[in-house]
XYZ file of C-alpha atoms in Angstrom:
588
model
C 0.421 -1.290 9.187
C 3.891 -2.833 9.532
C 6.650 -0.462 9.297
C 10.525 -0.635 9.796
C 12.853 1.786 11.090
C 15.202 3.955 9.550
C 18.337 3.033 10.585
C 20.824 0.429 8.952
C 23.668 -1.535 10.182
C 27.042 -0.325 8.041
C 27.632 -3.185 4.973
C 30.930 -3.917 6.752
C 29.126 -5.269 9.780
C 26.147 -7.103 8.084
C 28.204 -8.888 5.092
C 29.817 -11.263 7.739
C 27.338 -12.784 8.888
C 25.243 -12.816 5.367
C 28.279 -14.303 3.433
C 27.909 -17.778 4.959
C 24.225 -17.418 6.192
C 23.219 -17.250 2.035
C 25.330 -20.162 1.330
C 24.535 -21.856 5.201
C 20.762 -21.289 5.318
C 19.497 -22.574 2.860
C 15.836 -24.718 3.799
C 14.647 -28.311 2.703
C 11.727 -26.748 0.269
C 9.965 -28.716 -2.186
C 11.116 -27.651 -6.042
C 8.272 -25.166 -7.562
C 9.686 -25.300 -10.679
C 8.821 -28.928 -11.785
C 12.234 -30.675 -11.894
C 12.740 -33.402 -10.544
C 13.534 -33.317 -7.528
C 17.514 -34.823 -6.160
C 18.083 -37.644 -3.822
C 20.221 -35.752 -1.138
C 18.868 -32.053 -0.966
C 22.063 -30.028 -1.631
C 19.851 -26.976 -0.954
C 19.789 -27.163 3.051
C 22.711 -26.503 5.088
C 25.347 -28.736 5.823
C 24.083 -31.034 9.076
C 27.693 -32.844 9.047
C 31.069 -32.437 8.757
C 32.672 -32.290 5.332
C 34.780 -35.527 5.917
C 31.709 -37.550 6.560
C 30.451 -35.936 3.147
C 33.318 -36.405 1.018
C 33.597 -40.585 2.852
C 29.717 -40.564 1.231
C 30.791 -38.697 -1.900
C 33.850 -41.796 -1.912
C 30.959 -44.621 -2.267
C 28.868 -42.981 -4.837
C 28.642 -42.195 -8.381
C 27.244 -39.634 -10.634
C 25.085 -37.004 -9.884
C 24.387 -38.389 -6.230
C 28.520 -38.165 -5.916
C 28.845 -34.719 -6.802
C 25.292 -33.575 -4.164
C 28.110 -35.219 -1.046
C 30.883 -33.447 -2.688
C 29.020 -30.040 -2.711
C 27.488 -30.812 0.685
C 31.378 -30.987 2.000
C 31.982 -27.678 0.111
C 29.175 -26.084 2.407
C 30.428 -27.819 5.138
C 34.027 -26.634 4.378
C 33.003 -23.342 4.782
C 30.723 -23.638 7.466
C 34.129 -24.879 9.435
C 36.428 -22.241 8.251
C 38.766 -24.347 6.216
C 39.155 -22.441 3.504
C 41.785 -23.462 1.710
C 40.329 -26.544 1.331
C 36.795 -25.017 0.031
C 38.448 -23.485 -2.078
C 40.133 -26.560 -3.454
C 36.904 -28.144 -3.956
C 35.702 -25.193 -5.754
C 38.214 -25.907 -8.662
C 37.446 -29.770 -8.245
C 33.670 -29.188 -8.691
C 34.358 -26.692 -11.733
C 35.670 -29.906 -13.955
C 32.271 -31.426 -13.241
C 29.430 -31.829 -15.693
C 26.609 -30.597 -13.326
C 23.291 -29.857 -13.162
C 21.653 -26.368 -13.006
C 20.573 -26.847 -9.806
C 24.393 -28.412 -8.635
C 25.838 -25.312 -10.489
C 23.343 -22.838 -8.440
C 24.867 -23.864 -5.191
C 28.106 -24.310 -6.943
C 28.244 -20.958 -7.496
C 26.696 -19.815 -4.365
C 29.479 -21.116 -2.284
C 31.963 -20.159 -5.017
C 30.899 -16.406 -4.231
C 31.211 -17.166 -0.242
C 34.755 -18.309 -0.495
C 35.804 -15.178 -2.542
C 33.730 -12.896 -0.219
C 35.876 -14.281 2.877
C 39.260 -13.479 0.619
C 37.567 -10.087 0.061
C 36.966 -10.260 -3.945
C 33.987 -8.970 -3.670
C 33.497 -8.148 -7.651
C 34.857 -11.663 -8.428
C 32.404 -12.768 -5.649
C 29.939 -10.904 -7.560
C 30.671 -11.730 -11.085
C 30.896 -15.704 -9.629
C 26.427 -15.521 -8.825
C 25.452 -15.822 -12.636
C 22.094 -17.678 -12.571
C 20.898 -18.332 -16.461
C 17.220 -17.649 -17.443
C 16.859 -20.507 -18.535
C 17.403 -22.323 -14.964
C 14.289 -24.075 -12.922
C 15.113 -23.439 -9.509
C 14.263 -24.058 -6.101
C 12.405 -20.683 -4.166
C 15.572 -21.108 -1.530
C 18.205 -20.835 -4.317
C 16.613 -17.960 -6.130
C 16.317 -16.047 -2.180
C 19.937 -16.637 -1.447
C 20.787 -15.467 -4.589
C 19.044 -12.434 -4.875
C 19.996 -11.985 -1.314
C 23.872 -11.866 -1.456
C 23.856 -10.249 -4.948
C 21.742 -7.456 -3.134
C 24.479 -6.987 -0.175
C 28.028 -7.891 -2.746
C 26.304 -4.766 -4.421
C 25.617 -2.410 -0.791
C 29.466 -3.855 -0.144
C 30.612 -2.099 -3.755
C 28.735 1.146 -3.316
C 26.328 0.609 -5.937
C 23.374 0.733 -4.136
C 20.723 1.039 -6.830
C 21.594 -2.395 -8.263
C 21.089 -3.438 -5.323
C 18.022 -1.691 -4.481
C 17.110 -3.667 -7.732
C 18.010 -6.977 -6.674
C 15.854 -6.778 -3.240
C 13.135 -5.603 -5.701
C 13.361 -9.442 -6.889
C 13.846 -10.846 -4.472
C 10.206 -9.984 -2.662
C 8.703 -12.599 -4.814
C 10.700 -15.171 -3.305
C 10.274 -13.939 0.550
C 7.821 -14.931 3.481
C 5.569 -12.451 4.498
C 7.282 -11.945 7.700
C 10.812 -11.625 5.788
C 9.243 -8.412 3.176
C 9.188 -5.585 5.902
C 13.017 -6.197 6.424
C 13.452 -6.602 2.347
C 11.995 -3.455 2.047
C 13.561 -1.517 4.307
C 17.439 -2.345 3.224
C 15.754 -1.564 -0.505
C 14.391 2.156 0.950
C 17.494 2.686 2.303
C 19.361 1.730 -1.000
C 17.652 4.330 -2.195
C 18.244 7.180 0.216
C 21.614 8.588 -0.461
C 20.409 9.547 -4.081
C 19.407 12.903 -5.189
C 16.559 13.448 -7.627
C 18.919 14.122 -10.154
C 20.576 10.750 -10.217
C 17.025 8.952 -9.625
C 15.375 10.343 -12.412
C 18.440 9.676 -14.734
C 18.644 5.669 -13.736
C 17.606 3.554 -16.060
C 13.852 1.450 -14.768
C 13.137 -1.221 -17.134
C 9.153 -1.158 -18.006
C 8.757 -4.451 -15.965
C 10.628 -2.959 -12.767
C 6.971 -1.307 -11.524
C 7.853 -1.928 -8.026
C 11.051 -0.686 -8.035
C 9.797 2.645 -9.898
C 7.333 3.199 -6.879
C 9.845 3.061 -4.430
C 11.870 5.833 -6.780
C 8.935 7.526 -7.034
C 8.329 7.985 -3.326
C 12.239 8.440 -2.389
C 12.084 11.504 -4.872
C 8.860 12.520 -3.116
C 10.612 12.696 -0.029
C 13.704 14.532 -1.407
C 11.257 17.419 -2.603
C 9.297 17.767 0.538
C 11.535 16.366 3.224
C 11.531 19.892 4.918
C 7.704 20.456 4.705
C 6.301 17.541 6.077
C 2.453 18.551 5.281
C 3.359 18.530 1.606
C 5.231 15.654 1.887
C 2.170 14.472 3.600
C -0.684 14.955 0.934
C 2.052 13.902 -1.708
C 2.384 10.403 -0.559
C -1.126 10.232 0.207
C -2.388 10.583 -3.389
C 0.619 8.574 -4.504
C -0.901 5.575 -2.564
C -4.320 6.197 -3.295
C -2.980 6.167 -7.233
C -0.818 2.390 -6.696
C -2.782 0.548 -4.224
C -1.315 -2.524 -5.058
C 2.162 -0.761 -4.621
C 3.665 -2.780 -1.302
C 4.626 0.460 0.002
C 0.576 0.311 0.948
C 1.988 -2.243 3.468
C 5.209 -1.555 4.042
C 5.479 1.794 3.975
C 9.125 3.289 5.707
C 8.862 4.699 9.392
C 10.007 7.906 8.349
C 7.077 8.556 6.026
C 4.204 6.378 8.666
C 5.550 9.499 10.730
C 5.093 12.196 8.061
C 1.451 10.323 7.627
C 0.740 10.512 11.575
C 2.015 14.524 11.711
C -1.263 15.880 12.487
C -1.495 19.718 12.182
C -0.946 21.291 15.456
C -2.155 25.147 15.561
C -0.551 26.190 18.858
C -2.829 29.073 19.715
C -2.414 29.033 23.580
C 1.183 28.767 25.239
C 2.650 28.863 28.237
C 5.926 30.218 29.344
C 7.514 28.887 32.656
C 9.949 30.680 34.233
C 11.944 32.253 37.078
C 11.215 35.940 37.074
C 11.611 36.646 40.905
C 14.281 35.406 43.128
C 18.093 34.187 42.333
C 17.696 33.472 39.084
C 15.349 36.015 37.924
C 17.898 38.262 35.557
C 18.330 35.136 33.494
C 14.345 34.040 33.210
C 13.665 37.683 32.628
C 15.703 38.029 29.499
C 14.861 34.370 28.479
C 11.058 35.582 28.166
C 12.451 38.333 26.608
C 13.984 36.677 24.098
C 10.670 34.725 23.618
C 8.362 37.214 23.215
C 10.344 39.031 20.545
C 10.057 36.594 18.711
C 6.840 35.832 18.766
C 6.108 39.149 18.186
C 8.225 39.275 15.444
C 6.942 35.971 13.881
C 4.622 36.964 10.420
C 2.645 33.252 10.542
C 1.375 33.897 13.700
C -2.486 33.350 14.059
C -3.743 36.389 15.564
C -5.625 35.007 18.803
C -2.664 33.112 19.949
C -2.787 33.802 23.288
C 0.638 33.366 25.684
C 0.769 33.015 29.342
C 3.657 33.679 31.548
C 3.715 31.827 35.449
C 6.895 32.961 37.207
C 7.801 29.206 38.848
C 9.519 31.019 42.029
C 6.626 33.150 43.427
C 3.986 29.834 42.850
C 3.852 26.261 43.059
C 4.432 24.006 40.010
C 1.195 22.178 41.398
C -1.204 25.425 41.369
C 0.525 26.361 38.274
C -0.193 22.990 36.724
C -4.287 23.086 37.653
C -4.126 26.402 35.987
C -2.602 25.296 32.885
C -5.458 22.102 32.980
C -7.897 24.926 33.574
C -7.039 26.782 30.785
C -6.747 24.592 28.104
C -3.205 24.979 27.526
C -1.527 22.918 24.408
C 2.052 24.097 24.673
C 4.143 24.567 27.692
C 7.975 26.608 27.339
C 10.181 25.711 30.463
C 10.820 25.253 33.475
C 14.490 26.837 33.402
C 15.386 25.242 36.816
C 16.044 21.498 37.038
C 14.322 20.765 40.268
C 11.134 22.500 38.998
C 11.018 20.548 35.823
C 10.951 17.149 37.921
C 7.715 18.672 39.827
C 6.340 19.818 36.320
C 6.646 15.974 35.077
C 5.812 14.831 38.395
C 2.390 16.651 38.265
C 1.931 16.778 34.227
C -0.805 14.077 35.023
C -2.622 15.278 31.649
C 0.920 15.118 28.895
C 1.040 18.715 28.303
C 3.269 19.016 25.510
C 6.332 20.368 26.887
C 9.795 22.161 25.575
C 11.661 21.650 29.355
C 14.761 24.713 29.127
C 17.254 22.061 31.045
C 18.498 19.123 31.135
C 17.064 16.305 33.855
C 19.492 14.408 35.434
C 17.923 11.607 33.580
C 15.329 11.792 30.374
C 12.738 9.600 31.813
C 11.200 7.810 29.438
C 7.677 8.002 31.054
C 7.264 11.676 30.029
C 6.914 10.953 25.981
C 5.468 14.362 25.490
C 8.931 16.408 27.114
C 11.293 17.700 24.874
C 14.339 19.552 26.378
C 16.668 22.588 25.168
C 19.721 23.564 26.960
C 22.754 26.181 26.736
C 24.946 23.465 27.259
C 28.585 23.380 28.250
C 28.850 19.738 27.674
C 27.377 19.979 24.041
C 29.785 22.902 23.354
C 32.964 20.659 24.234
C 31.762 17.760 22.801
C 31.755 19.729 19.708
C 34.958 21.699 20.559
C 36.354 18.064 20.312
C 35.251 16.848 17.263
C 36.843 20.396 15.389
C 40.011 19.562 17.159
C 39.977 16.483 15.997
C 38.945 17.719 12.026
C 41.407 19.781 11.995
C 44.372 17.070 12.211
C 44.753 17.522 15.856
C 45.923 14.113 17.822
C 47.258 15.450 21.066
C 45.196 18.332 22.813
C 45.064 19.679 26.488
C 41.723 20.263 28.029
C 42.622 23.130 30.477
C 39.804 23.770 33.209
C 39.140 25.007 36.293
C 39.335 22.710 39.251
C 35.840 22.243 40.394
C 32.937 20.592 39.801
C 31.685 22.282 36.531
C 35.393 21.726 34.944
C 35.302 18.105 35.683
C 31.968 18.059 33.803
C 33.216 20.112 30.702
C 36.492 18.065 30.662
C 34.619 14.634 31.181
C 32.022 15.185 28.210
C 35.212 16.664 26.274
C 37.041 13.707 26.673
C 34.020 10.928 25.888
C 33.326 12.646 22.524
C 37.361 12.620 22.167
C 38.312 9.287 22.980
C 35.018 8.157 20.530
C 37.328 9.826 17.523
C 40.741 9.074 19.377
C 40.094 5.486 20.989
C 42.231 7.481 24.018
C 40.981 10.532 26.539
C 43.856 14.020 26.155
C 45.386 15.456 29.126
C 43.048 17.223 31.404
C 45.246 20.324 33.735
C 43.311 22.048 35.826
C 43.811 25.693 37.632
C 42.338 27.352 40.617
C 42.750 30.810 41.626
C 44.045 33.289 40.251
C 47.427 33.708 41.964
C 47.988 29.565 41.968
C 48.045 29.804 38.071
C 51.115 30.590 36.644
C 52.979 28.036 38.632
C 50.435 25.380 37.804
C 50.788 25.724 34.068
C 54.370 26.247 34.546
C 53.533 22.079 35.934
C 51.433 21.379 33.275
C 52.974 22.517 29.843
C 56.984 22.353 31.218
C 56.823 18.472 31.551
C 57.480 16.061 28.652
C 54.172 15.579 27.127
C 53.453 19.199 27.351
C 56.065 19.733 24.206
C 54.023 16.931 22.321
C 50.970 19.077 22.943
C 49.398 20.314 19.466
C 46.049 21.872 20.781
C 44.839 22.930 24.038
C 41.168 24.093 24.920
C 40.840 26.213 27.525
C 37.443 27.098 29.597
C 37.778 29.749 31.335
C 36.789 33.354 31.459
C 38.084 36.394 29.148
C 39.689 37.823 32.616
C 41.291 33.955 33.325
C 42.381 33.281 30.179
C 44.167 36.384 29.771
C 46.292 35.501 32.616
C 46.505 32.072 31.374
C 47.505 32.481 27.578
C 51.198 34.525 28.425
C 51.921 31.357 30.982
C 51.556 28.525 28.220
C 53.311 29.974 25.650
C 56.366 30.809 28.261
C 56.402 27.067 29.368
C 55.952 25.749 25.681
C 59.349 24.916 23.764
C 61.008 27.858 21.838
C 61.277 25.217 18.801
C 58.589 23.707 16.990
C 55.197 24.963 15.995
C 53.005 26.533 19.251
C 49.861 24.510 19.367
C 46.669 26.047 18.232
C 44.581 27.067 21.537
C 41.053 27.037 21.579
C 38.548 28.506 23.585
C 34.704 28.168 24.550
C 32.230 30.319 25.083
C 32.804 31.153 28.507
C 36.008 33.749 27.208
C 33.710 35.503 24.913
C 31.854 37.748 27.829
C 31.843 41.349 26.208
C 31.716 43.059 22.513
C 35.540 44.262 22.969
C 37.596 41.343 21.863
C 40.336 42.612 20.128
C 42.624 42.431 22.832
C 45.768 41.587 21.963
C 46.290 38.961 24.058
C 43.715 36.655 22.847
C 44.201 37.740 18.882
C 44.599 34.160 16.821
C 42.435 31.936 19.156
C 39.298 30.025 17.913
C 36.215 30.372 19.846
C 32.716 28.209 19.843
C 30.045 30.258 20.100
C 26.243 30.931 18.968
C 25.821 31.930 15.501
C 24.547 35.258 16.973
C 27.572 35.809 18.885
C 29.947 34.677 16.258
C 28.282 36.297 12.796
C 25.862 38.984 14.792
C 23.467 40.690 11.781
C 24.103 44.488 12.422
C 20.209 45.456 12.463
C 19.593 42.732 15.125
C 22.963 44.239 17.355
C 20.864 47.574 17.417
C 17.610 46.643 18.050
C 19.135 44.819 21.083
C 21.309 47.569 22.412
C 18.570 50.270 22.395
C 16.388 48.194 24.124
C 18.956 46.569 26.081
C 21.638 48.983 26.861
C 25.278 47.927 28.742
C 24.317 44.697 28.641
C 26.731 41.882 27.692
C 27.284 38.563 26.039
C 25.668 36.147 28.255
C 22.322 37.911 28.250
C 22.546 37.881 24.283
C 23.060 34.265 24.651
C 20.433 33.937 26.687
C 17.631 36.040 24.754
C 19.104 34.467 21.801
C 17.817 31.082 23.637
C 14.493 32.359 24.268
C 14.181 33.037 20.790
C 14.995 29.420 19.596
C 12.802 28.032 22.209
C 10.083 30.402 20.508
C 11.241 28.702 17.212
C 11.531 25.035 18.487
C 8.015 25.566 20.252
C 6.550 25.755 15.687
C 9.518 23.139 14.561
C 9.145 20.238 17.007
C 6.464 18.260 15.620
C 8.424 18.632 12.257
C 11.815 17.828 14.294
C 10.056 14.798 15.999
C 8.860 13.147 12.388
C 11.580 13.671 10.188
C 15.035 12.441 11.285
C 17.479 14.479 9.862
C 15.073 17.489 10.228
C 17.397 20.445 11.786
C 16.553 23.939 11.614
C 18.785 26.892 11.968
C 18.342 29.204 14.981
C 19.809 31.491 16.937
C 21.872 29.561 19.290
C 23.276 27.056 16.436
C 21.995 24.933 14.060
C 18.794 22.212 16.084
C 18.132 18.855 15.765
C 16.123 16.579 18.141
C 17.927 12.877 19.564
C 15.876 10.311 19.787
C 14.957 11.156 23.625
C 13.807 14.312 22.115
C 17.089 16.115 23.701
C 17.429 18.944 21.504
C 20.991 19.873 20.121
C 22.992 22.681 18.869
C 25.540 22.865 16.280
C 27.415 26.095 17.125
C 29.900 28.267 14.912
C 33.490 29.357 15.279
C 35.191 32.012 14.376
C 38.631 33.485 15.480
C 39.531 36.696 17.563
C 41.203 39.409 15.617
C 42.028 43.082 15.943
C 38.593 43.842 14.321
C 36.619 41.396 16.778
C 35.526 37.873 16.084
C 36.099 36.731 11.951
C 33.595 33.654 11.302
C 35.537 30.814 9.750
């Protein structure tokens, strides 16, 4: 079944190219329409130059006269003299021509305002009468760059309407692309404004697609629903051409099949270095299974610590037991064995990030408490909030230089320049390196600064910036990642007015879960909250993927941030923020 994918070039890219290729591109057809066909076809494109047209136009008369001089307006345009289309525009206008001359007329009329950016006068210049026999090219182009003036004037159901009549005048192998721009048209409506436009009672085709964008709106966060709705649609227009064409995002819906996930596996490090931190991951995980009201009854979950046994014997024991869905490995070098041996495409929800998402392993998803995500995001609220000259302060190794990197490619995406990076090292080297840092010229330009570091570090850094800052002016606003937020006590003074990114659970905590966790989990601090906070979303992510993987915009909110899934299946997290106060952390 030929599909399309969702995803559209922005107007202001595609109208260059599709304001001269309408007027340009125009093919040698025969006339369907029963006039009689012209001696020079003014329909193709231009194959000379527009002074060889107009030196023809000079030794004919009549109608034949005015087919060269319209041939050198397409020409004009095709060479960039517009000045001199233009010109010929108003020359042509005292013409008595023919429908067909006054088609392409028109045609390149609207070109030559498109280029001077009138794009309602462009608009308002396509006017084909009723009443007009026309060639199948001229009615395309028409249709075509009435469809895209309308996309370039934000009134995209118009032009969903004009692609609707335009089908009839399309190859076969030109529909799918026809119908995608007119699904997409249709896609930043609500149901409200769709079922309040006005569908004239020969517009069937156009109805359907209304029909089936509202369709999605309802169900686009239950994808079975959405399912069995567009299947009886279909079976109830199957001359619709949504039968043929239907749009990737709802072939995907139609593909979901209902996985039951009654036998799981959990992969992780519970002996060894990193054994606190798989412990309380699986922690994390089983609450929330356990907690979890929809879960079938004989699901059955099994744990493999990956440090006391080999990925491989753990592998033939997954084959062995039929298992569908496999949670982990934590440690990056053990999920490269996992895919290495994963001979059989377990489903998998990897709890790192691989050096590289390989795309041999279509089956791996992969879910990360990343620092990188976390600045990347740090840098796009600096930037929403009107900042244009931040600091990245980090420390001066290898994880810094990572932070500070993936801070600075999300910046300079929003910026079109990297900030300042400073770095620090120990503890006693501090003060006179941001003394350095912020006591130098572009240190008084400095507006925001984010700072990783931990509570105990920043602490000791926060009294040395503001003593190097200028005494005038307004202090820039410091922000903070995760890494400062280690323990429950954070009214200290010192930190009171900085914003932190966080997980939602860290940043808006519900009281009842807070004391479930502490008598269970007594004296322990932040980073094990984050991290049973992560088991808990990989619990979640392990029901939503399928879901995440059909529907494009599908997010869901957990734990650790609001998910969505990449296109490599890369999971991310949008986290909160909140500000330290006297009474803790305030949301904002």
């Amino acid at each position: 079944m030929p599909n399309f994918t969702h995803k559209r070039k922005s107007v202001s890219r595609l109208m260059a190219p599709v304001a001269l290729a309408v007027v340009l591109a125009g093919c040698s057809t025969p006339n369907l329409y029963n006039q009689q066909a012209p001696l020079t076809d003014i329909t193709a494109a231009a194959a000379q130059s527009s002074a060889a047209y107009l030196s023809k136009a000079q030794a004919s008369e009549g109608a034949e006269r005015i087919n060269w001089e319209i041939l050198a307006l397409k020409a004009m345009i095709e060479e960039g003299k517009w000045q001199q289309a233009d010109q010929q525009i108003a020359k042509l206008s005292q013409q008595s021509m023919s429908p067909l001359q006054i088609a392409e007329w028109q045609l390149a009329r609207a070109a030559v305002r498109y280029h001077q950016g009138q794009y309602q006068e462009a608009l308002n210049s396509l006017n084909f009468q009723p009443s007009w026999q026309l060639t199948k090219s001229q009615y395309r182009r028409y249709h075509t760059f009435r469809a895209e003036l309308l996309d370039q004037l934000n009134h995209q159901f118009q032009a969903a309407r004009e692609r609707s009549k335009l089908d009839f005048y399309l190859s076969n192998d030109q529909k799918a692309a026809n119908w995608n721009n007119l699904w997409h048209d249709l896609s930043g409506y609500s149901n409200t404004q769709l079922s309040n436009a006005k569908i004239g009672s020969d517009e069937s085709v156009l109805k359907g697609w209304v029909e089936l964008a509202m369709l999605k709106n309802s169900a686009a966060r239950q994808p079975g629903k959405l399912k069995e709705a567009v299947e009886q649609w279909l079976s109830q227009h199957p001359y619709h051409p949504a039968n043929q064409y239907l749009p990737t995002e709802l072939e995907a819906v139609m593909n979901l099949k209902a996985i039951k996930l009654d036998n799981v596996a959990l992969l992780l490090p519970l002996s060894g270095r990193f054994a606190a931190q798989g412990k309380t991951v699986r922690d994390g995980f089983v609450n929330a299974m356990m907690d979890d009201a929809s879960r079938g009854p004989d699901t059955e979950l099994n744990i493999y610590d990956t440090e006391a046994e080999p990925i491989a014997s753990i592998m033939a024991k997954l084959q062995q037991n039929g298992t569908q869905f496999v949670v982990g490995p934590l440690r990056k070098d053990k999920i490269l064995e996992f895919q290495r041996d994963n001979t059989t495409h377990i489903n998998t929800l990897a709890l790192n990030l691989p050096p590289e998402i390989n795309s041999n392993h279509p089956n791996a998803c992969y879910f990360a408490l990343s620092p990188e995500q976390d600045a990347e995001q740090a840098a796009e609220r600096i930037f929403n909030e009107g900042h244009r000259n931040p600091v990245v302060l980090v420390p001066s190794n290898s994880y810094g230089q990572r932070v500070s990197a993936a801070f600075n490619q999300e910046w300079s995406s929003l910026n079109n320049q990297p900030a300042q990076v400073v770095t620090f090292g120990a503890r006693d080297e501090i003060p006179q390196q941001i003394r350095q840092a912020f006591g130098r010229a572009p240190g008084s330009r400095t507006d925001a600064i984010y700072v990783i570091a931990s509570k105990t570090e920043l602490m000791t850094i926060k009294p040395f910036i503001e003593a190097s800052l200028p005494a005038s002016g307004n202090p820039p606003q410091i922000y903070v990642s995760s890494r400062s937020n280690s323990d429950n006590k954070s009214n200290s003074p010192e930190i009171r007015g900085l914003e932190i990114g966080d997980i939602p659970l860290l940043i808006n905590p519900p009281a009842d879960y807070m004391e479930r966790f502490n008598q269970l989990w007594p004296n322990e601090g932040n980073t094990s909250i984050r991290l049973h906070a992560f088991g808990m979303d990989a619990y979640l992510l392990s029901k939503e993927l399928p879901q995440m993987r059909a529907i494009g915009d599908y997010t869901t909110q957990g734990a650790t941030g609001k998910l969505s899934a990449d296109s490599q299946c890369v999971i991310n997290r949008q986290i909160d923020w909140g500000k330290f106060t006297a009474d803790g952390i305030q949301p904002e």
